[in-house]
């Protein structure tokens, strides 16, 4: 009877083992995928009131350039005209004249040294009337520079006109620290004095080294060049962050190269995965990107070489690289002449305009890349600081781009200039669904299902083999149990004298989580010495962080918004 009970008990155990052995939990193996930002986010559709200008742009709104390296506007300060660099990457206005203090200005005893990614400027904070294109701001604070080491000075200019947010202004922070609210930026003061006018600037950058280029360089405040009024139909691109931004940062979703793309990553806090935070900087001649991004652009080109000291790639001049930037689901092709421009030190050679550099020392965790003039020449740009509505509240700032590049025509222009063969049918497809980091992408749900079915078909023979192995193991266990019960039974006397032992499971080899040792923190990188190379005349991003938190400027403050009459001071 006991033998029958033992056999029954063993049969139940074997049945349970068989049932578990027959279960095949299918695990899906995930590769690293690129996932763009959710398209379900609500983008502000507040009417920007972008007004097309008259058919002719005022001559004093024209931009000039030096070899497409630096873009220049004429600004009048104290009835004297100065040539200044146009810079969306910084927020302060500074001028170095032939004498210091400047004529018709009111200097103060407050001094400061403005530090940029490349160069610096030292002087006294001063006040004067500032005019641009017939628009005037009285008692505008600026830095009256007595000494400077800056690319703008090298190119014969007198200083920089910063077009960033007041929250990034060191002059405003210094004056606020002393109890004054008179340090707001030029654009902030201009928009404050005209609350019923649209608060945006519009920029087109000409390509002077390309005779075939027909874009006229302009800088307009509160109006558009009528040639590019179609920018009104472009979708707004939110800043990052959307609320209270300190810089003209956007989320770069991918860099498209032909039928492949370069996925993005970010080290910026709270940035969405698989995006890079990019600073739009008209004060940078080239773009600055992580080494892996630049290597993906230039690394596979025969004859291309990286100068590890400068971060510049040397690229054969006749190699056409067709790329586009994807921002907020929109694709903006680049002119290939701007991807591989001529070297300023050797006109018979060319360089990559995406410079391989670690900019963490300059970015200070605020952005991952700097997108400069090499891209901005390919779009008509509108930077909207946030209009006042009927209640006097300001909307969120945003950017609009109008693409100025036809890829096929751009290829023809490249071929004409570089002696290559033009390409046809160049198209770019925005990454709109799951795509792998290797560059391939799936464009629809049906494709993903197809891939899953293909995988099942591929691994089905393996599944059958595993099932057969489980059956074999069960049979062997049954045979072993049969032999153990009927041929190796101990005698009754032995059973009486032996205490029953409890069966224990075989101990699993557990890997303790305490054994994981994280890698050491990387040391803080020093500022790259290559930033000083002579053929890269850029101001880049303003590098000083002298105030936290930033003050609300050109955006709604709080849940209900602030009325126009309420002007909070910036916080030093």
Coordinates of C-alpha atoms in Angstrom, one line a residue:
X1 CA 0.0 0.0 0.0
X2 CA 2.8 2.3 0.9
X3 CA 4.5 1.5 -2.3
X4 CA 1.4 2.4 -4.3
X5 CA 1.2 5.7 -2.4
X6 CA 4.9 6.4 -3.1
X7 CA 4.4 5.7 -6.8
X8 CA 1.4 7.9 -6.9
X9 CA 3.2 10.7 -5.2
X10 CA 6.2 10.4 -7.5
X11 CA 3.8 10.4 -10.5
X12 CA 2.3 13.7 -9.4
X13 CA 5.8 15.2 -9.0
X14 CA 6.8 14.0 -12.5
X15 CA 3.5 15.4 -14.0
X16 CA 4.3 18.8 -12.4
X17 CA 7.8 18.7 -13.8
X18 CA 6.5 17.8 -17.2
X19 CA 4.0 20.6 -17.1
X20 CA 6.6 23.1 -16.1
X21 CA 9.0 21.8 -18.7
X22 CA 6.4 22.2 -21.4
X23 CA 6.1 25.9 -20.7
X24 CA 8.1 28.2 -23.0
X25 CA 8.0 31.8 -21.9
X26 CA 8.9 33.8 -25.1
X27 CA 11.1 36.7 -24.2
X28 CA 11.4 39.5 -26.6
X29 CA 15.0 40.7 -26.9
X30 CA 15.1 44.5 -27.3
X31 CA 17.9 46.2 -29.0
X32 CA 18.7 49.9 -28.3
X33 CA 15.9 51.7 -30.1
X34 CA 15.5 55.4 -31.0
X35 CA 12.2 56.7 -29.8
X36 CA 11.3 60.2 -30.9
X37 CA 9.4 62.6 -28.6
X38 CA 5.8 61.9 -28.2
X39 CA 3.7 63.5 -30.8
X40 CA 0.8 63.6 -28.3
X41 CA 2.3 66.7 -26.6
X42 CA 0.3 69.8 -27.0
X43 CA 2.2 72.6 -28.7
X44 CA 1.2 76.1 -28.1
X45 CA -0.8 77.4 -31.1
X46 CA -0.9 81.0 -29.8
X47 CA -1.2 83.3 -32.8
X48 CA 2.3 84.7 -33.3
X49 CA 1.0 87.7 -35.3
X50 CA 3.9 87.4 -37.6
X51 CA 3.5 90.3 -40.0
X52 CA 5.1 90.3 -43.5
X53 CA 7.1 93.4 -44.1
X54 CA 6.9 95.6 -47.1
X55 CA 8.2 94.3 -50.4
X56 CA 11.6 96.0 -49.7
X57 CA 13.7 95.4 -46.6
X58 CA 15.3 98.6 -45.2
X59 CA 19.0 98.8 -46.1
X60 CA 19.9 99.3 -42.4
X61 CA 18.4 95.8 -41.7
X62 CA 20.9 94.1 -44.0
X63 CA 23.6 91.8 -42.6
X64 CA 27.1 91.7 -43.8
X65 CA 29.6 88.8 -43.4
X66 CA 33.2 87.9 -43.5
X67 CA 33.7 84.6 -45.4
X68 CA 30.5 83.3 -43.9
X69 CA 32.3 83.1 -40.5
X70 CA 30.7 86.0 -38.7
X71 CA 27.5 88.0 -39.3
X72 CA 27.4 91.8 -38.7
X73 CA 24.8 94.4 -38.0
X74 CA 25.1 98.2 -37.7
X75 CA 23.9 99.5 -34.3
X76 CA 23.9 103.1 -33.2
X77 CA 25.0 103.9 -29.7
X78 CA 25.2 107.5 -28.5
X79 CA 24.8 108.7 -32.1
X80 CA 27.8 106.7 -33.2
X81 CA 27.4 103.6 -35.6
X82 CA 29.2 100.4 -34.5
X83 CA 29.6 97.1 -36.4
X84 CA 28.5 94.3 -34.0
X85 CA 28.3 90.5 -34.3
X86 CA 24.8 89.1 -34.3
X87 CA 24.7 86.4 -31.5
X88 CA 21.7 84.4 -30.4
X89 CA 24.0 82.4 -28.0
X90 CA 24.4 85.3 -25.6
X91 CA 22.3 88.1 -24.1
X92 CA 24.6 91.0 -23.4
X93 CA 25.5 94.1 -25.5
X94 CA 29.1 95.2 -25.4
X95 CA 31.1 97.6 -27.5
X96 CA 34.8 98.5 -27.7
X97 CA 35.3 101.9 -29.3
X98 CA 38.4 103.8 -30.2
X99 CA 38.2 105.5 -26.8
X100 CA 36.8 104.5 -23.4
X101 CA 34.4 105.7 -22.2
X102 CA 32.4 105.9 -25.5
X103 CA 31.2 109.3 -26.5
X104 CA 27.6 110.4 -25.5
X105 CA 27.4 107.6 -22.9
X106 CA 27.0 107.5 -19.1
X107 CA 29.5 105.1 -17.5
X108 CA 29.2 103.7 -14.1
X109 CA 31.9 102.4 -11.6
X110 CA 30.7 98.8 -12.0
X111 CA 33.2 96.7 -14.0
X112 CA 33.0 93.2 -15.3
X113 CA 34.7 90.6 -17.5
X114 CA 32.3 88.8 -19.9
X115 CA 33.7 85.4 -20.7
X116 CA 32.6 83.5 -23.8
X117 CA 33.4 80.0 -25.3
X118 CA 36.0 81.8 -27.2
X119 CA 37.4 85.1 -25.8
X120 CA 36.5 87.7 -23.2
X121 CA 35.7 91.4 -22.9
X122 CA 36.3 93.7 -19.9
X123 CA 34.9 97.1 -19.2
X124 CA 32.5 99.4 -17.3
X125 CA 28.7 99.1 -17.4
X126 CA 27.4 102.2 -19.1
X127 CA 24.1 103.7 -20.4
X128 CA 23.2 105.3 -23.6
X129 CA 20.5 105.4 -26.3
X130 CA 20.7 102.4 -28.6
X131 CA 19.2 102.3 -32.1
X132 CA 18.7 99.7 -34.7
X133 CA 16.8 100.0 -38.0
X134 CA 14.9 103.0 -36.8
X135 CA 14.0 101.4 -33.4
X136 CA 15.3 103.2 -30.3
X137 CA 15.8 102.2 -26.7
X138 CA 16.8 105.0 -24.3
X139 CA 19.0 104.5 -21.3
X140 CA 20.1 101.0 -22.4
X141 CA 22.7 99.3 -20.2
X142 CA 25.7 97.8 -22.0
X143 CA 29.4 97.0 -21.3
X144 CA 31.7 99.8 -22.4
X145 CA 34.8 97.6 -23.1
X146 CA 38.3 98.9 -22.5
X147 CA 40.1 95.7 -23.3
X148 CA 39.1 92.5 -25.1
X149 CA 40.4 89.3 -26.7
X150 CA 37.6 88.1 -28.9
X151 CA 37.1 86.9 -32.5
X152 CA 34.7 89.8 -33.1
X153 CA 37.6 92.3 -32.5
X154 CA 39.9 90.2 -34.7
X155 CA 37.5 90.7 -37.6
X156 CA 37.4 94.4 -37.2
X157 CA 34.1 94.6 -35.4
X158 CA 33.4 96.7 -32.3
X159 CA 31.5 94.1 -30.2
X160 CA 28.6 91.7 -29.9
X161 CA 24.8 92.2 -29.9
X162 CA 23.4 89.4 -27.7
X163 CA 19.9 88.2 -28.7
X164 CA 19.3 85.7 -26.0
X165 CA 17.0 85.9 -23.0
X166 CA 17.5 88.5 -20.2
X167 CA 17.7 85.5 -17.8
X168 CA 21.2 84.9 -19.3
X169 CA 22.4 88.5 -19.1
X170 CA 25.3 89.1 -16.7
X171 CA 24.8 92.9 -16.9
X172 CA 21.2 92.5 -15.7
X173 CA 22.4 90.1 -12.9
X174 CA 25.0 92.6 -11.7
X175 CA 22.7 95.6 -11.7
X176 CA 19.9 93.6 -10.0
X177 CA 22.4 92.6 -7.3
X178 CA 22.9 96.3 -6.6
X179 CA 19.2 96.9 -6.4
X180 CA 18.6 98.2 -9.9
X181 CA 16.3 96.8 -12.6
X182 CA 17.8 98.8 -15.4
X183 CA 20.0 96.0 -16.7
X184 CA 17.5 94.3 -19.0
X185 CA 18.7 93.3 -22.4
X186 CA 18.2 95.4 -25.5
X187 CA 15.4 93.3 -26.9
X188 CA 13.6 93.0 -23.6
X189 CA 13.5 96.7 -23.2
X190 CA 12.4 97.2 -26.8
X191 CA 9.5 94.7 -26.4
X192 CA 8.5 96.1 -23.0
X193 CA 8.2 99.6 -24.5
X194 CA 6.0 98.2 -27.3
X195 CA 3.6 95.7 -25.7
X196 CA 1.2 95.7 -28.6
X197 CA 3.8 94.8 -31.2
X198 CA 4.9 91.2 -31.9
X199 CA 7.9 90.1 -29.9
X200 CA 10.0 88.3 -32.4
X201 CA 13.1 88.6 -34.5
X202 CA 13.7 87.2 -38.0
X203 CA 17.1 86.3 -39.4
X204 CA 18.3 85.1 -42.8
X205 CA 22.0 84.4 -43.3
X206 CA 23.5 84.8 -46.7
X207 CA 26.2 82.5 -48.2
X208 CA 28.7 85.0 -49.5
X209 CA 31.2 82.4 -50.7
X210 CA 28.6 80.8 -53.0
X211 CA 28.0 82.9 -56.1
X212 CA 24.8 81.0 -56.9
X213 CA 23.2 81.7 -53.5
X214 CA 20.4 84.3 -53.8
X215 CA 19.6 84.6 -50.1
X216 CA 19.9 88.2 -48.8
X217 CA 21.1 88.5 -45.2
X218 CA 18.7 90.4 -43.0
X219 CA 17.9 90.9 -39.4
X220 CA 14.4 92.3 -38.7
X221 CA 12.6 93.0 -35.4
X222 CA 8.8 92.5 -35.3
X223 CA 8.4 91.9 -39.0
X224 CA 9.3 89.5 -41.8
X225 CA 11.1 89.7 -45.1
X226 CA 8.1 89.2 -47.5
X227 CA 10.1 86.7 -49.5
X228 CA 9.9 84.3 -46.6
X229 CA 6.4 85.0 -45.3
X230 CA 5.6 81.3 -45.8
X231 CA 7.3 80.8 -42.4
X232 CA 3.9 81.7 -41.0
X233 CA 2.7 78.2 -42.0
X234 CA 5.6 76.4 -40.3
X235 CA 4.9 74.6 -37.0
X236 CA 6.3 76.2 -33.9
X237 CA 9.3 74.5 -32.3
X238 CA 9.2 74.7 -28.5
X239 CA 12.3 75.7 -26.6
X240 CA 13.8 73.3 -24.1
X241 CA 12.6 73.7 -21.5
X242 CA 9.3 75.1 -22.7
X243 CA 8.8 77.2 -19.6
X244 CA 11.3 79.8 -18.4
X245 CA 14.1 79.0 -20.9
X246 CA 17.5 80.7 -20.4
X247 CA 18.7 79.9 -24.0
X248 CA 17.5 79.2 -27.5
X249 CA 17.7 75.5 -26.9
X250 CA 15.7 73.0 -28.9
X251 CA 15.4 69.2 -28.9
X252 CA 17.3 67.6 -31.8
X253 CA 15.7 64.3 -32.6
X254 CA 18.1 63.0 -35.2
X255 CA 20.6 63.8 -37.9
X256 CA 19.5 62.2 -41.2
X257 CA 22.2 61.0 -43.6
X258 CA 20.7 59.5 -46.8
X259 CA 18.5 56.6 -45.8
X260 CA 20.1 56.3 -42.3
X261 CA 20.3 58.5 -39.3
X262 CA 22.3 59.3 -36.3
X263 CA 20.3 58.8 -33.0
X264 CA 20.7 61.4 -30.3
X265 CA 21.5 61.1 -26.6
X266 CA 21.5 63.8 -23.9
X267 CA 23.3 64.5 -20.6
X268 CA 21.0 67.4 -19.8
X269 CA 18.7 66.8 -16.8
X270 CA 15.1 66.1 -17.6
X271 CA 15.8 65.9 -21.4
X272 CA 13.6 63.2 -23.1
X273 CA 15.5 60.1 -24.0
X274 CA 16.9 59.8 -27.5
X275 CA 17.0 63.5 -28.0
X276 CA 19.9 66.0 -27.8
X277 CA 19.5 69.5 -26.4
X278 CA 21.0 71.8 -29.1
X279 CA 21.7 75.5 -28.6
X280 CA 20.9 77.6 -31.7
X281 CA 23.8 80.0 -31.9
X282 CA 24.3 82.5 -34.7
X283 CA 27.5 83.5 -33.0
X284 CA 29.1 80.2 -33.9
X285 CA 30.5 79.7 -37.4
X286 CA 30.4 75.9 -37.2
X287 CA 28.5 73.4 -35.1
X288 CA 30.0 71.6 -32.1
X289 CA 28.9 68.0 -31.5
X290 CA 30.1 64.9 -29.5
X291 CA 32.8 62.9 -31.2
X292 CA 30.6 59.9 -32.0
X293 CA 28.2 62.2 -33.9
X294 CA 31.0 63.7 -36.0
X295 CA 32.5 60.3 -36.6
X296 CA 29.2 59.1 -37.9
X297 CA 29.1 62.0 -40.4
X298 CA 32.7 62.0 -41.6
X299 CA 34.3 58.8 -40.4
X300 CA 33.4 56.5 -43.3
X301 CA 34.5 59.0 -46.0
X302 CA 37.7 57.8 -47.9
X303 CA 40.5 60.2 -47.2
X304 CA 38.9 61.9 -44.3
X305 CA 41.1 62.5 -41.2
X306 CA 40.4 63.8 -37.8
X307 CA 42.8 66.4 -36.2
X308 CA 42.5 65.4 -32.6
X309 CA 44.0 68.7 -31.5
X310 CA 41.4 70.9 -33.1
X311 CA 38.5 68.5 -33.4
X312 CA 38.3 69.3 -37.1
X313 CA 37.9 66.7 -39.8
X314 CA 39.9 67.1 -43.0
X315 CA 37.6 66.0 -45.8
X316 CA 38.1 65.8 -49.6
X317 CA 36.5 68.9 -51.2
X318 CA 34.6 66.9 -53.9
X319 CA 32.8 64.6 -51.4
X320 CA 29.1 65.6 -51.2
X321 CA 27.5 64.8 -47.8
X322 CA 23.7 65.2 -47.9
X323 CA 22.4 65.5 -44.4
X324 CA 19.3 67.0 -42.7
X325 CA 18.4 67.9 -39.1
X326 CA 15.1 66.6 -37.6
X327 CA 13.7 69.0 -35.0
X328 CA 10.1 68.7 -33.6
X329 CA 9.2 66.2 -36.3
X330 CA 10.3 68.6 -39.1
X331 CA 13.2 67.9 -41.5
X332 CA 15.5 70.7 -42.5
X333 CA 18.1 69.8 -45.2
X334 CA 21.5 71.4 -45.2
X335 CA 23.4 72.8 -48.1
X336 CA 26.2 70.3 -48.7
X337 CA 28.6 73.2 -49.3
X338 CA 28.1 74.1 -45.6
X339 CA 28.8 70.5 -44.4
X340 CA 32.3 70.5 -46.0
X341 CA 33.4 74.2 -46.3
X342 CA 36.8 75.3 -47.6
X343 CA 39.5 75.6 -45.0
X344 CA 40.4 79.2 -44.1
X345 CA 44.0 78.3 -43.8
X346 CA 44.3 76.3 -47.0
X347 CA 41.8 77.1 -49.8
X348 CA 42.7 73.9 -51.6
X349 CA 41.5 71.7 -48.7
X350 CA 38.1 71.4 -46.9
X351 CA 37.0 70.7 -43.4
X352 CA 34.0 69.3 -41.7
X353 CA 31.8 72.0 -40.2
X354 CA 30.6 69.7 -37.4
X355 CA 33.5 70.0 -35.0
X356 CA 34.2 67.1 -32.7
X357 CA 34.5 68.5 -29.2
X358 CA 33.5 67.9 -25.7
X359 CA 31.7 71.1 -24.8
X360 CA 30.7 70.0 -21.3
X361 CA 32.9 72.7 -19.7
X362 CA 31.1 75.4 -21.6
X363 CA 27.6 73.9 -21.6
X364 CA 27.7 73.2 -17.8
X365 CA 24.9 70.6 -18.2
X366 CA 22.6 73.0 -20.1
X367 CA 23.0 71.6 -23.7
X368 CA 24.7 68.8 -25.6
X369 CA 25.5 70.5 -28.9
X370 CA 25.8 73.9 -30.5
X371 CA 24.2 74.4 -33.9
X372 CA 25.9 77.3 -35.6
X373 CA 25.8 79.2 -38.9
X374 CA 26.6 76.2 -41.0
X375 CA 23.0 75.0 -40.4
X376 CA 21.3 78.4 -39.8
X377 CA 22.2 79.5 -43.4
X378 CA 19.8 76.7 -44.6
X379 CA 16.7 78.1 -42.9
X380 CA 14.9 81.4 -42.4
X381 CA 14.7 81.7 -38.6
X382 CA 12.1 83.3 -36.4
X383 CA 12.7 83.6 -32.7
X384 CA 9.5 84.5 -30.9
X385 CA 10.0 85.6 -27.3
X386 CA 6.2 85.3 -26.5
X387 CA 3.6 87.9 -27.5
X388 CA 1.4 89.8 -25.1
X389 CA -2.2 88.8 -25.3
X390 CA -5.2 91.0 -24.7
X391 CA -4.8 90.5 -21.0
X392 CA -1.2 91.6 -21.1
X393 CA 0.2 88.1 -20.5
X394 CA 3.2 86.7 -22.4
X395 CA 3.1 83.4 -24.2
X396 CA 5.8 80.8 -24.3
X397 CA 8.8 81.5 -26.5
X398 CA 9.3 79.3 -29.6
X399 CA 11.2 79.1 -32.9
X400 CA 10.0 78.7 -36.5
X401 CA 12.1 77.6 -39.4
X402 CA 11.5 77.8 -43.1
X403 CA 13.7 75.6 -45.1
X404 CA 15.6 77.4 -47.8
X405 CA 17.3 74.3 -49.3
X406 CA 16.1 72.1 -52.2
X407 CA 18.3 69.0 -51.8
X408 CA 18.5 68.3 -55.6
X409 CA 19.3 71.9 -56.5
X410 CA 21.8 72.1 -53.6
X411 CA 23.5 69.0 -55.0
X412 CA 23.7 70.6 -58.4
X413 CA 25.3 73.7 -56.9
X414 CA 27.8 71.6 -55.0
X415 CA 28.7 69.8 -58.1
X416 CA 29.2 73.0 -60.0
X417 CA 31.4 74.4 -57.3
X418 CA 33.4 71.3 -56.5
X419 CA 33.6 69.4 -59.8
X420 CA 31.5 66.4 -58.7
X421 CA 28.5 64.7 -60.2
X422 CA 25.1 66.0 -59.1
X423 CA 22.6 63.7 -57.5
X424 CA 18.9 63.4 -58.1
X425 CA 15.9 62.3 -56.1
X426 CA 17.5 63.2 -52.7
X427 CA 14.8 62.6 -50.1
X428 CA 14.8 62.6 -46.3
X429 CA 12.2 60.7 -44.2
X430 CA 11.5 61.9 -40.6
X431 CA 12.0 59.3 -38.0
X432 CA 8.3 58.8 -36.9
X433 CA 8.4 55.4 -35.2
X434 CA 10.7 52.9 -33.5
X435 CA 14.1 52.9 -35.1
X436 CA 17.3 51.0 -34.1
X437 CA 20.5 52.7 -33.1
X438 CA 22.3 51.1 -36.0
X439 CA 20.4 53.4 -38.4
X440 CA 17.7 51.1 -39.7
X441 CA 14.1 52.1 -38.9
X442 CA 10.6 50.7 -38.9
X443 CA 8.0 53.0 -40.4
X444 CA 4.8 51.4 -39.4
X445 CA 3.1 48.9 -37.1
X446 CA 2.7 46.4 -39.9
X447 CA 6.4 46.3 -40.4
X448 CA 7.0 45.6 -36.7
X449 CA 4.5 42.7 -36.8
X450 CA 6.2 41.4 -39.9
X451 CA 9.6 41.4 -38.1
X452 CA 8.1 39.6 -35.1
X453 CA 6.6 36.9 -37.3
X454 CA 10.0 36.5 -39.1
X455 CA 11.7 36.0 -35.7
X456 CA 9.1 33.4 -34.7
X457 CA 9.7 31.6 -38.0
X458 CA 13.5 31.7 -37.5
X459 CA 13.4 30.4 -33.9
X460 CA 10.6 27.8 -34.3
X461 CA 13.0 24.9 -35.0
X462 CA 14.9 25.8 -31.9
X463 CA 11.7 25.8 -29.9
X464 CA 10.9 22.3 -31.2
X465 CA 14.4 21.1 -30.2
X466 CA 14.0 22.5 -26.7
X467 CA 10.7 20.8 -26.4
X468 CA 12.2 17.5 -27.5
X469 CA 15.0 17.9 -25.0
X470 CA 12.4 18.4 -22.2
X471 CA 10.5 15.3 -23.2
X472 CA 13.8 13.3 -23.2
X473 CA 14.7 14.6 -19.7
X474 CA 11.2 13.6 -18.5
X475 CA 11.6 10.1 -19.8
X476 CA 15.0 9.7 -18.3
X477 CA 13.7 10.9 -14.9
X478 CA 10.8 8.4 -15.2
X479 CA 13.2 5.5 -15.9
X480 CA 15.4 6.6 -13.0
X481 CA 12.5 6.8 -10.7
X482 CA 11.2 3.3 -11.8
X483 CA 14.6 1.8 -11.2
X484 CA 14.9 3.5 -7.8
X485 CA 11.6 2.3 -6.5
X486 CA 11.4 -1.2 -7.8
X487 CA 15.1 -2.3 -7.9
X488 CA 16.8 -0.3 -5.2
X489 CA 14.1 -0.6 -2.4
X490 CA 15.6 -0.9 1.0
X491 CA 14.5 -3.6 3.4
X492 CA 11.8 -3.1 6.0
X493 CA 14.3 -3.2 8.8
X494 CA 16.3 -0.6 7.2
X495 CA 13.3 1.6 6.8
X496 CA 12.5 1.3 10.4
X497 CA 15.9 2.3 11.6
X498 CA 16.4 5.3 9.3
X499 CA 14.9 8.7 9.9
X500 CA 13.1 10.4 7.0
X501 CA 15.0 13.2 5.4
X502 CA 13.4 16.3 3.9
X503 CA 14.2 16.9 0.3
X504 CA 15.8 20.3 -0.3
X505 CA 16.1 22.2 -3.7
X506 CA 19.5 22.6 -5.3
X507 CA 20.8 26.0 -4.3
X508 CA 20.7 28.6 -7.1
X509 CA 23.8 30.6 -7.7
X510 CA 22.6 34.0 -6.7
X511 CA 24.6 37.0 -7.8
X512 CA 24.4 39.6 -5.1
X513 CA 23.5 43.1 -6.1
X514 CA 26.0 44.3 -3.6
X515 CA 28.8 43.0 -5.7
X516 CA 28.2 45.7 -8.4
X517 CA 30.7 48.4 -8.2
X518 CA 29.8 51.5 -10.3
X519 CA 32.5 53.0 -12.5
X520 CA 34.3 56.0 -11.0
X521 CA 33.0 59.5 -11.8
X522 CA 34.8 61.1 -14.7
X523 CA 37.0 64.0 -13.9
X524 CA 35.7 67.5 -14.9
X525 CA 37.1 68.1 -18.4
X526 CA 39.1 71.2 -18.9
X527 CA 38.1 73.7 -21.6
X528 CA 39.4 72.4 -24.9
X529 CA 42.5 74.1 -26.1
X530 CA 41.3 73.8 -29.6
X531 CA 38.7 76.5 -29.0
X532 CA 41.5 79.1 -29.7
X533 CA 42.3 78.0 -33.2
X534 CA 42.4 81.0 -35.5
X535 CA 40.2 79.6 -38.3
X536 CA 37.2 79.1 -36.0
X537 CA 36.1 82.6 -35.2
X538 CA 33.1 82.0 -33.1
X539 CA 31.7 83.5 -29.9
X540 CA 29.8 80.3 -29.2
X541 CA 27.7 80.2 -26.1
X542 CA 28.0 82.6 -23.2
X543 CA 29.9 80.5 -20.6
X544 CA 29.3 82.4 -17.3
X545 CA 26.7 81.1 -14.9
X546 CA 26.4 84.0 -12.4
X547 CA 22.8 83.8 -11.3
X548 CA 20.2 81.3 -10.3
X549 CA 17.3 80.9 -10.7
X550 CA 16.7 82.9 -13.9
X551 CA 14.2 85.6 -13.9
X552 CA 10.9 85.4 -15.9
X553 CA 11.5 87.1 -19.2
X554 CA 9.5 86.9 -22.5
X555 CA 7.3 84.2 -21.1
X556 CA 4.3 83.8 -18.9
X557 CA 5.0 83.8 -15.2
X558 CA 3.0 81.3 -13.1
X559 CA -0.2 79.6 -13.8
X560 CA -2.3 82.6 -14.5
X561 CA 0.3 84.6 -16.3
X562 CA 1.5 88.0 -15.2
X563 CA 0.1 91.2 -16.5
X564 CA 2.3 93.4 -18.6
X565 CA 2.5 96.0 -15.8
X566 CA 4.1 93.6 -13.5
X567 CA 7.9 93.4 -14.3
X568 CA 9.7 91.1 -11.9
X569 CA 13.3 91.8 -11.3
X570 CA 15.8 89.2 -12.4
X571 CA 17.4 87.3 -9.5
X572 CA 21.1 87.5 -9.2

